[in-house]
Short mmCIF file of C-alpha atoms and ligand atoms in Angstrom, two decimals:
data_model
loop_
_atom_site.label_atom_id
_atom_site.label_comp_id
_atom_site.label_asym_id
_atom_site.label_seq_id
_atom_site.Cartn_x
_atom_site.Cartn_y
_atom_site.Cartn_z
CA MET S 220 -3.02 -12.10 -24.93
CA THR S 221 -2.10 -8.55 -26.11
CA ASP S 222 -0.07 -6.36 -23.71
CA LYS S 223 -1.50 -3.36 -22.34
CA ARG S 224 -0.86 -0.14 -23.95
CA LEU S 225 1.63 2.09 -21.66
CA LEU S 226 1.93 5.77 -21.96
CA VAL S 227 5.13 7.44 -20.64
CA VAL S 228 5.58 10.98 -20.02
CA GLY S 229 8.74 12.45 -18.61
CA SER S 230 11.96 14.21 -18.94
CA VAL S 231 14.19 13.28 -21.79
CA ALA S 232 17.75 14.60 -20.74
CA LEU S 233 21.32 15.17 -21.19
CA ASP S 234 22.78 14.71 -17.89
CA ASP S 235 26.19 15.63 -16.53
CA LEU S 236 27.30 13.12 -13.83
CA ASP S 237 29.94 13.51 -11.24
CA GLY S 238 30.95 11.05 -8.57
CA PRO S 239 33.48 8.56 -7.27
CA PHE S 240 33.21 6.97 -10.63
CA GLY S 241 34.38 10.24 -12.39
CA ARG S 242 32.84 12.84 -14.61
CA ARG S 243 30.57 11.94 -17.22
CA PRO S 244 29.14 14.88 -19.14
CA ASP S 245 26.48 14.90 -21.74
CA VAL S 246 25.09 11.38 -21.37
CA LEU S 247 21.47 10.21 -21.99
CA GLY S 248 19.19 10.60 -19.09
CA GLY S 249 15.55 11.86 -18.21
CA SER S 250 12.92 10.06 -16.34
CA ALA S 251 11.02 9.12 -19.76
CA CYS S 252 14.24 7.36 -21.13
CA TYR S 253 14.92 5.07 -18.22
CA ILE S 254 11.25 4.35 -17.77
CA SER S 255 10.68 3.32 -21.41
CA VAL S 256 13.83 1.38 -22.00
CA SER S 257 13.52 -0.51 -18.66
CA ALA S 258 9.60 -1.32 -19.60
CA SER S 259 10.73 -2.45 -23.05
CA PHE S 260 12.33 -5.68 -21.64
CA LEU S 261 8.71 -6.72 -20.41
CA THR S 262 6.26 -5.19 -22.72
CA LYS S 263 5.80 -4.06 -26.46
CA ASP S 264 3.45 -1.11 -26.77
CA ILE S 265 5.05 1.87 -25.14
CA ARG S 266 4.59 5.29 -26.34
CA LEU S 267 6.83 8.22 -25.08
CA VAL S 268 5.51 11.69 -24.75
CA GLY S 269 8.25 14.43 -24.18
CA VAL S 270 10.30 16.99 -25.87
CA VAL S 271 13.89 17.63 -26.97
CA GLY S 272 15.95 20.62 -28.41
CA GLU S 273 17.71 20.50 -31.69
CA ASP S 274 21.03 19.69 -29.86
CA PHE S 275 19.47 16.20 -29.01
CA PRO S 276 21.95 13.81 -30.55
CA ARG S 277 20.65 11.36 -33.39
CA GLU S 278 22.04 8.36 -31.79
CA HIS S 279 19.87 8.50 -28.64
CA VAL S 280 16.70 8.72 -30.77
CA ASP S 281 18.14 5.79 -32.65
CA PHE S 282 18.54 3.84 -29.53
CA LEU S 283 15.11 4.38 -28.18
CA ARG S 284 13.63 3.43 -31.49
CA GLU S 285 15.73 0.14 -31.61
CA ARG S 286 14.33 -0.53 -28.03
CA GLY S 287 10.60 -0.49 -29.74
CA VAL S 288 9.55 2.64 -28.06
CA ASP S 289 6.99 4.68 -30.21
CA LEU S 290 8.38 8.27 -30.55
CA ALA S 291 5.37 9.83 -32.28
CA GLY S 292 5.19 11.88 -29.02
CA LEU S 293 8.66 12.96 -28.85
CA GLU S 294 8.64 16.56 -29.95
CA VAL S 295 11.74 18.30 -31.32
CA GLN S 296 11.38 22.09 -30.65
CA ALA S 297 14.04 25.01 -31.37
CA GLY S 298 16.11 25.40 -28.15
CA LYS S 299 18.12 23.21 -25.82
CA THR S 300 17.44 19.88 -24.43
CA PHE S 301 16.63 19.58 -20.78
CA ARG S 302 19.90 19.38 -18.80
CA TRP S 303 20.31 18.04 -15.48
CA ARG S 304 23.74 17.98 -13.56
CA GLY S 305 24.17 15.95 -10.32
CA ARG S 306 27.17 14.94 -7.91
CA TYR S 307 27.35 11.97 -5.84
CA SER S 308 29.06 11.62 -2.37
CA GLU S 309 32.03 9.19 -2.11
CA THR S 310 29.90 6.45 -0.87
CA LEU S 311 27.03 6.97 -3.43
CA GLU S 312 24.78 7.36 -0.49
CA SER S 313 23.65 10.92 -1.32
CA ARG S 314 23.57 13.29 -4.30
CA ASP S 315 23.30 16.94 -5.22
CA THR S 316 21.53 18.51 -7.86
CA LEU S 317 24.17 21.16 -9.08
CA ASP S 318 21.95 22.46 -11.84
CA THR S 319 18.76 22.06 -13.68
CA GLN S 320 18.16 23.58 -17.08
CA LEU S 321 14.57 23.13 -18.16
CA GLY S 322 15.49 24.12 -21.60
CA VAL S 323 12.57 23.19 -24.34
CA PHE S 324 10.78 21.88 -21.24
CA ALA S 325 9.90 25.33 -19.97
CA ASP S 326 7.50 25.86 -22.84
CA PHE S 327 6.43 22.30 -23.55
CA ARG S 328 2.70 21.64 -23.85
CA PRO S 329 1.99 17.95 -24.68
CA ARG S 330 -0.57 17.45 -27.51
CA LEU S 331 -1.84 13.74 -27.34
CA ASP S 332 -2.76 11.82 -30.54
CA ASP S 333 -5.78 9.26 -30.38
CA ALA S 334 -3.27 6.23 -29.78
CA GLN S 335 -1.89 8.02 -26.89
CA ARG S 336 -5.18 9.19 -25.32
CA ASP S 337 -6.41 5.57 -25.27
CA ALA S 338 -3.57 4.18 -23.06
CA ASP S 339 -4.31 1.65 -20.59
CA LEU S 340 -1.60 2.47 -18.09
CA VAL S 341 -0.15 6.01 -17.85
CA PHE S 342 3.17 6.53 -16.04
CA LEU S 343 3.70 10.31 -15.28
CA GLY S 344 7.51 10.39 -14.95
CA ASN S 345 9.16 13.15 -12.91
CA ILE S 346 8.70 16.28 -14.71
CA ASP S 347 6.69 19.60 -13.91
CA PRO S 348 3.24 18.53 -12.10
CA VAL S 349 1.55 21.05 -14.67
CA LEU S 350 2.64 18.98 -17.47
CA GLN S 351 1.53 15.81 -15.46
CA LEU S 352 -1.96 17.44 -15.09
CA ASP S 353 -2.07 18.30 -18.70
CA VAL S 354 -1.56 14.77 -19.67
CA LEU S 355 -4.22 13.68 -17.23
CA GLU S 356 -6.87 16.05 -18.85
CA GLN S 357 -6.15 14.39 -22.14
CA VAL S 358 -6.12 10.48 -21.57
CA ARG S 359 -9.50 8.67 -21.82
CA ARG S 360 -10.04 5.78 -19.54
CA PRO S 361 -6.63 4.59 -18.43
CA LYS S 362 -6.95 1.40 -15.98
CA LEU S 363 -4.22 2.75 -13.97
CA VAL S 364 -2.20 5.94 -13.60
CA ALA S 365 0.99 6.07 -11.56
CA CYS S 366 3.32 9.08 -10.86
CA ASP S 367 6.72 9.88 -9.77
CA THR S 368 7.91 13.28 -8.54
CA MET S 369 10.93 14.87 -6.92
CA ASN S 370 12.22 17.45 -4.17
CA PHE S 371 12.50 20.06 -7.05
CA TRP S 372 8.69 19.97 -7.70
CA ILE S 373 7.70 19.45 -4.05
CA THR S 374 9.52 22.72 -3.34
CA ARG S 375 8.25 24.82 -6.32
CA LYS S 376 4.85 23.53 -7.50
CA LEU S 377 3.41 21.65 -4.29
CA ASP S 378 -0.01 22.88 -5.10
CA ASP S 379 0.07 21.32 -8.68
CA LEU S 380 1.52 18.29 -7.34
CA ARG S 381 -1.53 17.94 -4.91
CA ALA S 382 -3.77 18.37 -7.59
CA VAL S 383 -1.95 15.33 -9.59
CA LEU S 384 -2.08 13.28 -6.20
CA GLU S 385 -5.72 13.59 -6.33
CA ARG S 386 -5.91 11.75 -9.46
CA VAL S 387 -3.51 9.05 -9.42
CA ASP S 388 -3.62 5.43 -8.42
CA ILE S 389 -0.02 4.88 -7.19
CA LEU S 390 2.73 7.49 -6.34
CA LEU S 391 6.34 6.26 -6.53
CA ILE S 392 8.59 8.38 -4.49
CA ASN S 393 11.90 8.21 -2.69
CA ASP S 394 11.92 8.15 1.06
CA GLU S 395 13.50 11.49 1.55
CA GLU S 396 10.83 12.88 -0.80
CA ALA S 397 7.97 11.11 0.96
CA ARG S 398 9.06 12.68 4.32
CA GLN S 399 9.32 16.18 2.86
CA LEU S 400 6.01 15.73 1.10
CA ALA S 401 4.29 14.35 4.27
CA GLY S 402 6.06 16.47 6.78
CA VAL S 403 6.57 13.25 8.81
CA HIS S 404 9.53 11.20 9.43
CA ASN S 405 8.18 7.76 9.96
CA LEU S 406 7.67 6.20 6.56
CA VAL S 407 4.49 4.28 7.60
CA ARG S 408 2.59 7.61 8.71
CA ALA S 409 4.24 9.53 5.72
CA ALA S 410 2.84 7.03 3.33
CA ASP S 411 -0.67 7.34 5.30
CA ALA S 412 -0.49 10.86 4.96
CA ILE S 413 0.26 10.85 1.24
CA ARG S 414 -2.69 8.41 0.51
CA MET S 415 -4.86 10.92 2.58
CA MET S 416 -3.94 13.39 -0.36
CA GLY S 417 -5.55 11.12 -2.71
CA ALA S 418 -2.87 8.37 -4.33
CA LYS S 419 -4.46 5.07 -3.42
CA ALA S 420 -1.14 3.58 -3.00
CA VAL S 421 2.38 4.75 -2.29
CA ILE S 422 5.77 2.94 -3.30
CA VAL S 423 8.61 4.27 -1.23
CA LYS S 424 11.88 3.68 -3.00
CA ARG S 425 14.75 3.30 -0.52
CA GLY S 426 17.89 2.93 -2.76
CA ASP S 427 19.79 -0.25 -1.47
CA SER S 428 17.18 -0.89 1.21
CA GLY S 429 14.60 -1.94 -1.37
CA ALA S 430 11.08 -0.66 -2.03
CA LEU S 431 7.90 -0.55 0.15
CA LEU S 432 4.39 -0.56 -1.00
CA PHE S 433 1.61 0.89 1.19
CA HIS S 434 -2.00 0.55 0.14
CA GLU S 435 -5.29 0.12 1.95
CA SER S 436 -4.65 -3.67 2.94
CA GLY S 437 -1.38 -3.20 4.27
CA ALA S 438 2.30 -3.22 3.04
CA PHE S 439 4.55 -5.23 0.80
CA ALA S 440 8.51 -5.08 0.66
CA ALA S 441 10.81 -5.89 -2.19
CA PRO S 442 14.34 -6.17 -1.49
CA ALA S 443 17.13 -4.30 -3.54
CA LEU S 444 19.77 -7.21 -4.94
CA PRO S 445 22.70 -7.04 -2.84
CA LEU S 446 25.41 -5.92 -5.51
CA ALA S 447 29.13 -5.79 -4.96
CA GLU S 448 29.64 -2.94 -7.23
CA VAL S 449 27.30 -0.24 -7.78
CA VAL S 450 28.53 2.29 -10.45
CA ASP S 451 25.94 5.19 -11.18
CA PRO S 452 22.65 5.15 -9.22
CA THR S 453 21.16 7.82 -11.60
CA GLY S 454 17.74 6.55 -13.19
CA ALA S 455 17.46 3.71 -10.46
CA GLY S 456 13.99 4.99 -9.29
CA ASP S 457 12.97 5.60 -12.88
CA SER S 458 14.09 2.02 -13.94
CA PHE S 459 12.04 0.74 -11.07
CA ALA S 460 9.28 2.47 -12.52
CA GLY S 461 9.66 1.18 -15.86
CA GLY S 462 10.18 -2.57 -14.75
CA PHE S 463 6.98 -1.98 -12.41
CA MET S 464 4.85 -0.70 -15.26
CA GLY S 465 6.17 -2.95 -17.98
CA SER S 466 5.38 -5.99 -15.66
CA LEU S 467 1.69 -4.79 -15.20
CA ALA S 468 1.43 -4.01 -18.89
CA ARG S 469 2.25 -7.57 -19.41
CA SER S 470 -0.29 -9.02 -16.62
CA ALA S 471 -3.67 -9.98 -17.61
CA GLU S 472 -5.25 -8.42 -14.68
CA LEU S 473 -4.00 -5.41 -12.29
CA THR S 474 -4.50 -7.65 -9.16
CA PRO S 475 -2.76 -7.41 -5.71
CA ASP S 476 -0.55 -10.18 -7.13
CA ALA S 477 0.37 -8.44 -10.12
CA ILE S 478 1.20 -5.50 -8.32
CA ARG S 479 3.56 -7.48 -5.90
CA ARG S 480 5.33 -9.06 -9.17
CA ALA S 481 5.71 -5.87 -10.57
CA MET S 482 7.51 -4.61 -7.55
CA ILE S 483 10.06 -7.43 -8.28
CA TYR S 484 10.31 -6.78 -11.89
CA GLY S 485 11.09 -3.05 -10.93
CA SER S 486 13.67 -4.10 -8.52
CA VAL S 487 15.29 -6.18 -11.23
CA LEU S 488 15.36 -3.47 -13.87
CA ALA S 489 16.72 -1.00 -10.94
CA SER S 490 19.53 -3.52 -10.11
CA PHE S 491 20.81 -3.58 -13.65
CA SER S 492 20.53 0.12 -14.15
CA VAL S 493 22.86 1.03 -11.44
CA GLU S 494 25.57 -1.26 -12.87
CA ASP S 495 26.81 1.13 -15.44
CA PHE S 496 26.62 4.88 -16.47
CA SER S 497 23.70 6.48 -17.92
CA LEU S 498 21.42 3.77 -19.61
CA ASP S 499 24.59 1.92 -20.73
CA ARG S 500 23.88 -1.47 -18.86
CA LEU S 501 20.33 -1.47 -20.45
CA ARG S 502 21.77 -1.17 -23.82
CA ARG S 503 23.61 -4.60 -23.08
CA LEU S 504 20.83 -6.52 -21.54
CA GLY S 505 19.09 -9.48 -23.14
CA PRO S 506 15.53 -10.90 -22.20
CA GLY S 507 17.42 -13.89 -20.66
CA ASP S 508 19.29 -11.64 -18.23
CA VAL S 509 15.93 -10.29 -17.04
CA ALA S 510 14.66 -13.80 -16.33
CA ALA S 511 17.86 -14.94 -14.43
CA ARG S 512 17.78 -12.00 -12.20
CA PHE S 513 14.13 -12.38 -11.46
CA ARG S 514 15.12 -15.76 -10.42
CA ALA S 515 17.78 -14.37 -8.13
CA PHE S 516 15.17 -12.15 -6.46
CA TYR S 517 13.16 -15.19 -5.90
CA ASP S 518 16.04 -17.18 -4.34
CA LEU S 519 16.78 -14.21 -2.18
CA THR S 520 13.55 -14.10 -0.59
CA HIS S 521 11.99 -17.49 -0.60
CA PHE S 522 11.83 -19.22 2.71
CA GLU S 523 9.54 -22.15 4.28
CA HIS S 524 7.94 -22.07 7.64
CA LEU S 525 8.54 -24.71 10.44
CA ASP S 526 5.90 -27.27 11.06
CA LEU S 527 5.19 -26.25 14.57
P1 LIG G 53 16.57 9.26 -10.59
O1 LIG G 53 17.98 8.98 -10.28
O2 LIG G 53 15.66 7.99 -10.72
O3 LIG G 53 15.74 10.29 -9.71
O4 LIG G 53 16.30 9.88 -12.10
C1 LIG G 53 17.33 10.64 -12.53
C2 LIG G 53 16.97 11.36 -13.74
O5 LIG G 53 16.06 12.43 -13.58
C3 LIG G 53 18.07 11.95 -14.51
O6 LIG G 53 18.35 11.40 -15.74
C4 LIG G 53 17.72 13.49 -14.85
O7 LIG G 53 17.76 13.90 -16.09
C5 LIG G 53 16.28 13.35 -14.53
N1 LIG G 53 15.78 14.63 -13.69
C6 LIG G 53 16.55 15.29 -12.76
N2 LIG G 53 15.93 16.31 -12.16
C7 LIG G 53 14.74 16.47 -12.78
C8 LIG G 53 13.51 17.42 -12.68
N3 LIG G 53 13.58 18.33 -12.07
N4 LIG G 53 12.49 17.06 -13.65
C9 LIG G 53 12.45 15.99 -14.65
N5 LIG G 53 13.61 15.21 -14.44
C10 LIG G 53 14.80 15.32 -13.79
#
């Protein structure tokens, strides 16, 4: 069986992180990087579409390439790479965006080649919804389209985001942003309201409380692995997305069971990602690690009924 072709569009970034772990300036980040690298532990045909400036270090390109990510869609433009600066609270429970510099993303217009247009699975990572729409216009007949977004875009580009939602199968979003987008606090109702906007299913990411999938026939819950030490939560949501899409790419059919399994592989990759700064934990990950942690999730959640 050959894997499905996965197209990933999103930010490729240099992050400046601050928190109880100390300050880490100029580290690799961006939704497209976390997603592609996480997916690469599960599937092989991953094509990244994004843009960097001339200041983007060569070593990061090499790393993405070593992970087998196809970079034909990574443009290098005159100007500065997208930069994001965030600061975490002492308990890591909340984070503030201190600065977002779009840099070369401000004028980026993705131009997909034939192989990218023919992707089976498309993930529109957190990025300007105008660019997400631009990509949707270019892909031919994907079997599944999923997307992510964040408060930055909900506040600034709501109409464009709504146009994206009309055309996607699955929206991945964190709990606070689901509430903001829907204007309702209760997550079941918020997910219903978002499904009314067009997305067929909604996955609400809830940090160390796990993730909830809402779709037409009900809900499914994936826990987060209880970890004794979380170092840097940046990219947890994107690593979840990468594990999720990588698992779907590897599955023969996109059945409800395949989607449930993908929720667990998403949780597996997210659990690794937070164990070190930036993408560093993923750099040290082997295929055996992923299988072992999948087993840990199985043990964490498996139970038997009583014979009553
Ligand atoms: P997450 O922790 O999963 O929300 O992802 C964090 C990553 O998203 C960081 O590496 C940032 O570079 C990237 N990011 C932050 N803000 C934005 C934004 N407005 N648009 C695109 N990517 C962003």
